[in-house]
Amino acid sequence: MGLEGIREAYETGRGIFRTRATATIEQITPRRSGIVVHRACLTAIGPEKVMTRIKDLVQAKKLNGIADLKDLTDRHRGLHLVIEVRSGFNPEAVLAELYRLTPMEETFGINNVALVDGQPRVLGLRELLEIFVAHRLEVVRRRTEYRRRRRSERLHLVDGLLIALLKSTRSSRSSGRRTTRRPPRRG
């Protein structure tokens, strides 16, 4: 539900969308109808949260028309919450009240604000991704330059050490000191 709001948010950076649990009205007994909730909304609410909220609303007399509440959720069927409606009450009206008062329906607002060149701007999804990719490229470029600079500095030091080592071995040879193995003694 609320695909227009999502589309608007992706295009302009602002929008509102609504998530709603999937519920159907079924005949529970010959005299009673009920509301069966099959899927919860995207907010990953559990049936316990919904049941607790419904029980609180019924006890506070803010929600009328509910006779019984059963959680028949299992591994094979998934979420299966049965809400029995009292006879004399319209199940569609009770369902509308459930959506309004419980977490079975939630509304989310989207506001994509990002800092672009130090200024906050509202961005659509395409602009947001373009700026993010440009930022990541800049980060990779700067990191690579930094690593290259450090390695060239290190290479400069190693070159200097090699030159010093070569000069010291040349000077020791020319001065007549033996730096190599002595020949075996004769005699």
PDB file of C-alpha atoms in Angstrom:
ATOM      1  CA  MET A   1       0.000   0.000   0.000  1.00  0.00           C
ATOM      2  CA  GLY A   2       1.229   3.525  -0.616  1.00  0.00           C
ATOM      3  CA  LEU A   3       3.160   2.904  -3.837  1.00  0.00           C
ATOM      4  CA  GLU A   4       2.465   6.447  -5.026  1.00  0.00           C
ATOM      5  CA  GLY A   5       4.137   7.795  -1.890  1.00  0.00           C
ATOM      6  CA  ILE A   6       7.192   5.621  -2.476  1.00  0.00           C
ATOM      7  CA  ARG A   7       7.367   6.660  -6.136  1.00  0.00           C
ATOM      8  CA  GLU A   8       7.083  10.317  -5.137  1.00  0.00           C
ATOM      9  CA  ALA A   9       9.814   9.893  -2.497  1.00  0.00           C
ATOM     10  CA  TYR A  10      12.147   8.272  -5.036  1.00  0.00           C
ATOM     11  CA  GLU A  11      11.573  11.089  -7.528  1.00  0.00           C
ATOM     12  CA  THR A  12      11.499  14.149  -5.264  1.00  0.00           C
ATOM     13  CA  GLY A  13      13.080  13.028  -1.995  1.00  0.00           C
ATOM     14  CA  ARG A  14       9.904  13.486   0.052  1.00  0.00           C
ATOM     15  CA  GLY A  15       6.919  11.232   0.415  1.00  0.00           C
ATOM     16  CA  ILE A  16       4.649   9.256   2.709  1.00  0.00           C
ATOM     17  CA  PHE A  17       3.776   5.600   2.417  1.00  0.00           C
ATOM     18  CA  ARG A  18       1.630   3.266   4.423  1.00  0.00           C
ATOM     19  CA  THR A  19       2.191  -0.380   5.315  1.00  0.00           C
ATOM     20  CA  ARG A  20      -0.778  -2.500   6.243  1.00  0.00           C
ATOM     21  CA  ALA A  21      -1.253  -6.049   7.495  1.00  0.00           C
ATOM     22  CA  THR A  22      -3.169  -8.367   5.180  1.00  0.00           C
ATOM     23  CA  ALA A  23      -6.514  -9.298   6.735  1.00  0.00           C
ATOM     24  CA  THR A  24      -9.656 -10.972   5.453  1.00  0.00           C
ATOM     25  CA  ILE A  25     -13.157 -11.211   6.872  1.00  0.00           C
ATOM     26  CA  GLU A  26     -14.304 -14.825   7.215  1.00  0.00           C
ATOM     27  CA  GLN A  27     -17.199 -16.710   8.777  1.00  0.00           C
ATOM     28  CA  ILE A  28     -15.790 -18.296  11.953  1.00  0.00           C
ATOM     29  CA  THR A  29     -18.985 -19.931  13.244  1.00  0.00           C
ATOM     30  CA  PRO A  30     -22.471 -19.953  11.713  1.00  0.00           C
ATOM     31  CA  ARG A  31     -23.421 -16.932  13.834  1.00  0.00           C
ATOM     32  CA  ARG A  32     -20.079 -15.109  14.097  1.00  0.00           C
ATOM     33  CA  SER A  33     -17.756 -13.582  11.587  1.00  0.00           C
ATOM     34  CA  GLY A  34     -14.135 -12.816  12.236  1.00  0.00           C
ATOM     35  CA  ILE A  35     -11.102 -11.030  10.960  1.00  0.00           C
ATOM     36  CA  VAL A  36      -8.140 -13.236  10.049  1.00  0.00           C
ATOM     37  CA  VAL A  37      -4.747 -11.527   9.793  1.00  0.00           C
ATOM     38  CA  HIS A  38      -2.444 -13.417   7.425  1.00  0.00           C
ATOM     39  CA  ARG A  39       0.566 -11.151   7.036  1.00  0.00           C
ATOM     40  CA  ALA A  40       1.979  -8.428   9.219  1.00  0.00           C
ATOM     41  CA  CYS A  41       3.233  -5.182   7.749  1.00  0.00           C
ATOM     42  CA  LEU A  42       6.848  -4.463   6.884  1.00  0.00           C
ATOM     43  CA  THR A  43       7.795  -3.143  10.310  1.00  0.00           C
ATOM     44  CA  ALA A  44       8.369  -6.718  11.514  1.00  0.00           C
ATOM     45  CA  ILE A  45       5.818  -6.480  14.297  1.00  0.00           C
ATOM     46  CA  GLY A  46       4.951  -9.729  15.936  1.00  0.00           C
ATOM     47  CA  PRO A  47       1.471 -11.010  16.709  1.00  0.00           C
ATOM     48  CA  GLU A  48       2.170 -10.544  20.437  1.00  0.00           C
ATOM     49  CA  LYS A  49       2.472  -6.775  20.003  1.00  0.00           C
ATOM     50  CA  VAL A  50      -0.774  -6.563  18.044  1.00  0.00           C
ATOM     51  CA  MET A  51      -2.612  -8.812  20.525  1.00  0.00           C
ATOM     52  CA  THR A  52      -1.391  -6.791  23.506  1.00  0.00           C
ATOM     53  CA  ARG A  53      -2.486  -3.545  21.876  1.00  0.00           C
ATOM     54  CA  ILE A  54      -5.928  -4.963  20.977  1.00  0.00           C
ATOM     55  CA  LYS A  55      -6.452  -6.286  24.526  1.00  0.00           C
ATOM     56  CA  ASP A  56      -5.478  -2.919  26.003  1.00  0.00           C
ATOM     57  CA  LEU A  57      -7.884  -1.086  23.689  1.00  0.00           C
ATOM     58  CA  VAL A  58     -10.747  -3.474  24.487  1.00  0.00           C
ATOM     59  CA  GLN A  59     -10.158  -3.112  28.245  1.00  0.00           C
ATOM     60  CA  ALA A  60     -10.013   0.686  27.902  1.00  0.00           C
ATOM     61  CA  LYS A  61     -13.303   0.500  25.917  1.00  0.00           C
ATOM     62  CA  LYS A  62     -11.767   2.355  22.995  1.00  0.00           C
ATOM     63  CA  LEU A  63     -12.380  -0.598  20.678  1.00  0.00           C
ATOM     64  CA  ASN A  64     -15.790  -2.260  20.616  1.00  0.00           C
ATOM     65  CA  GLY A  65     -17.078  -5.329  18.837  1.00  0.00           C
ATOM     66  CA  ILE A  66     -14.329  -7.848  19.597  1.00  0.00           C
ATOM     67  CA  ALA A  67     -15.455 -11.071  21.270  1.00  0.00           C
ATOM     68  CA  ASP A  68     -12.268 -13.133  21.239  1.00  0.00           C
ATOM     69  CA  LEU A  69      -8.692 -13.026  20.061  1.00  0.00           C
ATOM     70  CA  LYS A  70      -6.637 -16.112  19.117  1.00  0.00           C
ATOM     71  CA  ASP A  71      -3.087 -16.503  17.864  1.00  0.00           C
ATOM     72  CA  LEU A  72      -2.986 -19.598  15.646  1.00  0.00           C
ATOM     73  CA  THR A  73       0.458 -18.809  14.218  1.00  0.00           C
ATOM     74  CA  ASP A  74       2.593 -21.839  13.475  1.00  0.00           C
ATOM     75  CA  ARG A  75       5.548 -22.832  11.366  1.00  0.00           C
ATOM     76  CA  HIS A  76       3.550 -24.231   8.459  1.00  0.00           C
ATOM     77  CA  ARG A  77       0.860 -21.540   8.061  1.00  0.00           C
ATOM     78  CA  GLY A  78       2.877 -18.561   9.236  1.00  0.00           C
ATOM     79  CA  LEU A  79       1.055 -15.657  10.859  1.00  0.00           C
ATOM     80  CA  HIS A  80      -2.595 -16.502  11.552  1.00  0.00           C
ATOM     81  CA  LEU A  81      -4.303 -14.171  14.012  1.00  0.00           C
ATOM     82  CA  VAL A  82      -8.078 -14.703  14.424  1.00  0.00           C
ATOM     83  CA  ILE A  83     -10.166 -11.840  15.823  1.00  0.00           C
ATOM     84  CA  GLU A  84     -13.785 -12.822  16.466  1.00  0.00           C
ATOM     85  CA  VAL A  85     -16.293 -10.027  15.972  1.00  0.00           C
ATOM     86  CA  ARG A  86     -19.374  -9.843  18.201  1.00  0.00           C
ATOM     87  CA  SER A  87     -22.692 -10.360  16.501  1.00  0.00           C
ATOM     88  CA  GLY A  88     -24.371  -7.082  15.685  1.00  0.00           C
ATOM     89  CA  PHE A  89     -21.106  -5.333  14.755  1.00  0.00           C
ATOM     90  CA  ASN A  90     -19.955  -4.678  11.218  1.00  0.00           C
ATOM     91  CA  PRO A  91     -16.631  -6.545  10.628  1.00  0.00           C
ATOM     92  CA  GLU A  92     -15.462  -3.966   8.046  1.00  0.00           C
ATOM     93  CA  ALA A  93     -15.917  -1.158  10.579  1.00  0.00           C
ATOM     94  CA  VAL A  94     -14.081  -3.143  13.266  1.00  0.00           C
ATOM     95  CA  LEU A  95     -11.241  -3.830  10.808  1.00  0.00           C
ATOM     96  CA  ALA A  96     -11.009  -0.126   9.944  1.00  0.00           C
ATOM     97  CA  GLU A  97     -10.765   0.679  13.669  1.00  0.00           C
ATOM     98  CA  LEU A  98      -8.090  -2.003  14.106  1.00  0.00           C
ATOM     99  CA  TYR A  99      -6.046  -0.451  11.322  1.00  0.00           C
ATOM    100  CA  ARG A 100      -6.455   2.985  12.854  1.00  0.00           C
ATOM    101  CA  LEU A 101      -5.688   2.102  16.479  1.00  0.00           C
ATOM    102  CA  THR A 102      -3.183  -0.772  16.318  1.00  0.00           C
ATOM    103  CA  PRO A 103       0.213  -1.333  14.686  1.00  0.00           C
ATOM    104  CA  MET A 104      -1.493  -3.319  11.910  1.00  0.00           C
ATOM    105  CA  GLU A 105      -1.136  -0.194   9.768  1.00  0.00           C
ATOM    106  CA  GLU A 106       1.707   2.275  10.010  1.00  0.00           C
ATOM    107  CA  THR A 107       2.610   5.377   8.081  1.00  0.00           C
ATOM    108  CA  PHE A 108       6.187   6.307   7.274  1.00  0.00           C
ATOM    109  CA  GLY A 109       7.532   9.597   6.068  1.00  0.00           C
ATOM    110  CA  ILE A 110      10.561   9.812   3.797  1.00  0.00           C
ATOM    111  CA  ASN A 111      12.773  12.882   3.785  1.00  0.00           C
ATOM    112  CA  ASN A 112      16.045  12.329   1.896  1.00  0.00           C
ATOM    113  CA  VAL A 113      18.213  15.195   3.057  1.00  0.00           C
ATOM    114  CA  ALA A 114      21.933  15.025   2.344  1.00  0.00           C
ATOM    115  CA  LEU A 115      24.851  17.429   2.582  1.00  0.00           C
ATOM    116  CA  VAL A 116      25.990  18.374  -0.900  1.00  0.00           C
ATOM    117  CA  ASP A 117      29.002  20.694  -0.995  1.00  0.00           C
ATOM    118  CA  GLY A 118      28.324  21.610   2.633  1.00  0.00           C
ATOM    119  CA  GLN A 119      24.684  22.551   2.013  1.00  0.00           C
ATOM    120  CA  PRO A 120      21.675  20.412   2.988  1.00  0.00           C
ATOM    121  CA  ARG A 121      19.545  19.414  -0.009  1.00  0.00           C
ATOM    122  CA  VAL A 122      16.491  17.220  -0.525  1.00  0.00           C
ATOM    123  CA  LEU A 123      17.417  14.610  -3.134  1.00  0.00           C
ATOM    124  CA  GLY A 124      15.574  12.002  -5.139  1.00  0.00           C
ATOM    125  CA  LEU A 125      16.936   8.469  -5.325  1.00  0.00           C
ATOM    126  CA  ARG A 126      18.809   8.986  -8.608  1.00  0.00           C
ATOM    127  CA  GLU A 127      20.542  12.167  -7.377  1.00  0.00           C
ATOM    128  CA  LEU A 128      21.268  10.505  -4.034  1.00  0.00           C
ATOM    129  CA  LEU A 129      22.966   7.561  -5.739  1.00  0.00           C
ATOM    130  CA  GLU A 130      24.913   9.772  -8.146  1.00  0.00           C
ATOM    131  CA  ILE A 131      26.279  11.890  -5.299  1.00  0.00           C
ATOM    132  CA  PHE A 132      27.076   8.802  -3.227  1.00  0.00           C
ATOM    133  CA  VAL A 133      28.976   7.142  -6.086  1.00  0.00           C
ATOM    134  CA  ALA A 134      30.894  10.371  -6.760  1.00  0.00           C
ATOM    135  CA  HIS A 135      31.752  10.570  -3.045  1.00  0.00           C
ATOM    136  CA  ARG A 136      32.982   6.964  -2.974  1.00  0.00           C
ATOM    137  CA  LEU A 137      35.128   7.556  -6.075  1.00  0.00           C
ATOM    138  CA  GLU A 138      36.662  10.609  -4.410  1.00  0.00           C
ATOM    139  CA  VAL A 139      37.347   8.611  -1.236  1.00  0.00           C
ATOM    140  CA  VAL A 140      39.033   5.809  -3.204  1.00  0.00           C
ATOM    141  CA  ARG A 141      41.077   8.330  -5.242  1.00  0.00           C
ATOM    142  CA  ARG A 142      42.282  10.154  -2.119  1.00  0.00           C
ATOM    143  CA  ARG A 143      43.103   6.915  -0.303  1.00  0.00           C
ATOM    144  CA  THR A 144      45.061   5.643  -3.303  1.00  0.00           C
ATOM    145  CA  GLU A 145      47.012   8.914  -3.580  1.00  0.00           C
ATOM    146  CA  TYR A 146      47.820   8.783   0.131  1.00  0.00           C
ATOM    147  CA  ARG A 147      49.048   5.177  -0.062  1.00  0.00           C
ATOM    148  CA  ARG A 148      51.085   5.938  -3.178  1.00  0.00           C
ATOM    149  CA  ARG A 149      52.671   8.972  -1.502  1.00  0.00           C
ATOM    150  CA  ARG A 150      53.592   6.923   1.591  1.00  0.00           C
ATOM    151  CA  ARG A 151      55.096   4.149  -0.539  1.00  0.00           C
ATOM    152  CA  SER A 152      57.159   6.615  -2.593  1.00  0.00           C
ATOM    153  CA  GLU A 153      58.454   8.176   0.648  1.00  0.00           C
ATOM    154  CA  ARG A 154      59.340   4.708   1.909  1.00  0.00           C
ATOM    155  CA  LEU A 155      60.984   3.878  -1.422  1.00  0.00           C
ATOM    156  CA  HIS A 156      63.059   7.075  -1.126  1.00  0.00           C
ATOM    157  CA  LEU A 157      64.278   5.948   2.313  1.00  0.00           C
ATOM    158  CA  VAL A 158      65.100   2.441   1.074  1.00  0.00           C
ATOM    159  CA  ASP A 159      66.986   3.897  -1.904  1.00  0.00           C
ATOM    160  CA  GLY A 160      68.999   6.061   0.472  1.00  0.00           C
ATOM    161  CA  LEU A 161      69.824   3.082   2.689  1.00  0.00           C
ATOM    162  CA  LEU A 162      70.923   1.028  -0.336  1.00  0.00           C
ATOM    163  CA  ILE A 163      73.190   3.815  -1.561  1.00  0.00           C
ATOM    164  CA  ALA A 164      74.718   4.176   1.913  1.00  0.00           C
ATOM    165  CA  LEU A 165      75.260   0.419   2.138  1.00  0.00           C
ATOM    166  CA  LEU A 166      76.913   0.296  -1.283  1.00  0.00           C
ATOM    167  CA  LYS A 167      79.196   3.235  -0.424  1.00  0.00           C
ATOM    168  CA  SER A 168      80.208   1.630   2.866  1.00  0.00           C
ATOM    169  CA  THR A 169      81.131  -1.671   1.177  1.00  0.00           C
ATOM    170  CA  ARG A 170      83.125   0.149  -1.537  1.00  0.00           C
ATOM    171  CA  SER A 171      84.997   2.230   0.987  1.00  0.00           C
ATOM    172  CA  SER A 172      85.841  -0.810   3.112  1.00  0.00           C
ATOM    173  CA  ARG A 173      87.245  -2.636   0.055  1.00  0.00           C
ATOM    174  CA  SER A 174      89.300   0.311  -1.068  1.00  0.00           C
ATOM    175  CA  SER A 175      90.740   0.896   2.399  1.00  0.00           C
ATOM    176  CA  GLY A 176      92.198  -2.565   2.401  1.00  0.00           C
ATOM    177  CA  ARG A 177      90.147  -4.047   5.144  1.00  0.00           C
ATOM    178  CA  ARG A 178      88.982  -7.497   4.448  1.00  0.00           C
ATOM    179  CA  THR A 179      85.278  -7.930   4.539  1.00  0.00           C
ATOM    180  CA  THR A 180      85.328 -11.337   2.945  1.00  0.00           C
ATOM    181  CA  ARG A 181      86.526 -14.697   4.159  1.00  0.00           C
ATOM    182  CA  ARG A 182      90.238 -15.194   4.704  1.00  0.00           C
ATOM    183  CA  PRO A 183      92.056 -17.654   2.497  1.00  0.00           C
ATOM    184  CA  PRO A 184      93.203 -20.847   4.279  1.00  0.00           C
ATOM    185  CA  ARG A 185      96.686 -20.846   5.827  1.00  0.00           C
ATOM    186  CA  ARG A 186      99.423 -22.776   4.166  1.00  0.00           C
ATOM    187  CA  GLY A 187     101.958 -24.616   5.904  1.00  0.00           C
TER     188      GLY A 187
END
